[in-house]
Amino acid sequence: MTEASAQTIQASSDTIQELRSIAERHIREIQEEKEQEEREDLRRLEELQHYARPRRREKIAKTTTTMSTTASKMRSAHDVLDRLHWDDSLDASKFTIGYLERFTGIKEITASSWVSEFTEEEWIPQHRIKYFKQRNDNGEQVTVWDREKRIDRIFGSGLTNLEEAKVCSRDRGVVLAQ
C-alpha cells in the first residue's frame, strides 16, 4: 500500500468518525428535544388537570350531594303493581295504594281492587299513585314504596334507609310530614 492510499484511507476513516460523531450528536439532540417536548406536554397536561380539577370536584360534589339526596332511579308505580300482580310471594290484599284524587286529596284503596283498565270508570292514572303500604301480621301499615320520600322496599331502588313517611292531604294537594 502506498502512502497516498494510506492517507486516503486515514482521511476517509477520519471523515467517517467525524460524520459518526455528528450523527450521534444529532441523534442526542433529537432525543433531548423529544424528552423536552414530552416534559412540556406533561407539564401542560398537569396544568390543565390542576385548573380543571377544582371545577370537576365541585361538579362531582354537587352530583354526589344530589345523588345522596335523590338516590338512584326509582322503580315506577307500574312496576310495583306488576310485582304485586305477578309475584306469588306477595299478597296483594295486604297492600294499600295511596293515590292523589284531584278534588279530595289523598285516597286509599286496596291493591287487589285497583283497576288498571282504561275502559273502567273508576280507572285512576298510575302517575297519581303516591305510595304503597303493606299491612303487617299485627295490623300495622308500613310504607313500602313512596314516590316523594323515594322509599322502595319492594325492589330496593330509591332511598330505603329513611324513616316511614307520613302522608296527609291538605288543600287538595299532598303534604309529607317528617
mmCIF file of N, CA and C in Angstrom, residues 134-142:
data_model
loop_
_atom_site.group_PDB
_atom_site.id
_atom_site.type_symbol
_atom_site.label_atom_id
_atom_site.label_comp_id
_atom_site.label_asym_id
_atom_site.label_seq_id
_atom_site.Cartn_x
_atom_site.Cartn_y
_atom_site.Cartn_z
ATOM 1 N N GLN A 134 -97.959 -1.743 53.222
ATOM 2 C CA GLN A 134 -98.204 -3.160 53.449
ATOM 3 C C GLN A 134 -98.663 -3.356 54.889
ATOM 4 N N ARG A 135 -99.706 -4.160 55.064
ATOM 5 C CA ARG A 135 -100.227 -4.443 56.395
ATOM 6 C C ARG A 135 -99.454 -5.626 56.983
ATOM 7 N N ASN A 136 -98.877 -5.419 58.181
ATOM 8 C CA ASN A 136 -98.136 -6.483 58.870
ATOM 9 C C ASN A 136 -99.103 -7.490 59.467
ATOM 10 N N ASP A 137 -98.533 -8.525 60.075
ATOM 11 C CA ASP A 137 -99.349 -9.537 60.743
ATOM 12 C C ASP A 137 -100.083 -8.962 61.943
ATOM 13 N N ASN A 138 -99.490 -7.923 62.590
ATOM 14 C CA ASN A 138 -100.149 -7.315 63.748
ATOM 15 C C ASN A 138 -101.076 -6.171 63.349
ATOM 16 N N GLY A 139 -101.296 -5.945 62.065
ATOM 17 C CA GLY A 139 -102.251 -4.941 61.599
ATOM 18 C C GLY A 139 -101.661 -3.580 61.293
ATOM 19 N N GLU A 140 -100.389 -3.348 61.628
ATOM 20 C CA GLU A 140 -99.761 -2.065 61.312
ATOM 21 C C GLU A 140 -99.509 -1.959 59.817
ATOM 22 N N GLN A 141 -99.582 -0.710 59.333
ATOM 23 C CA GLN A 141 -99.267 -0.477 57.928
ATOM 24 C C GLN A 141 -97.893 0.167 57.832
ATOM 25 N N VAL A 142 -97.042 -0.410 57.001
ATOM 26 C CA VAL A 142 -95.682 0.078 56.795
ATOM 27 C C VAL A 142 -95.566 0.535 55.349
#
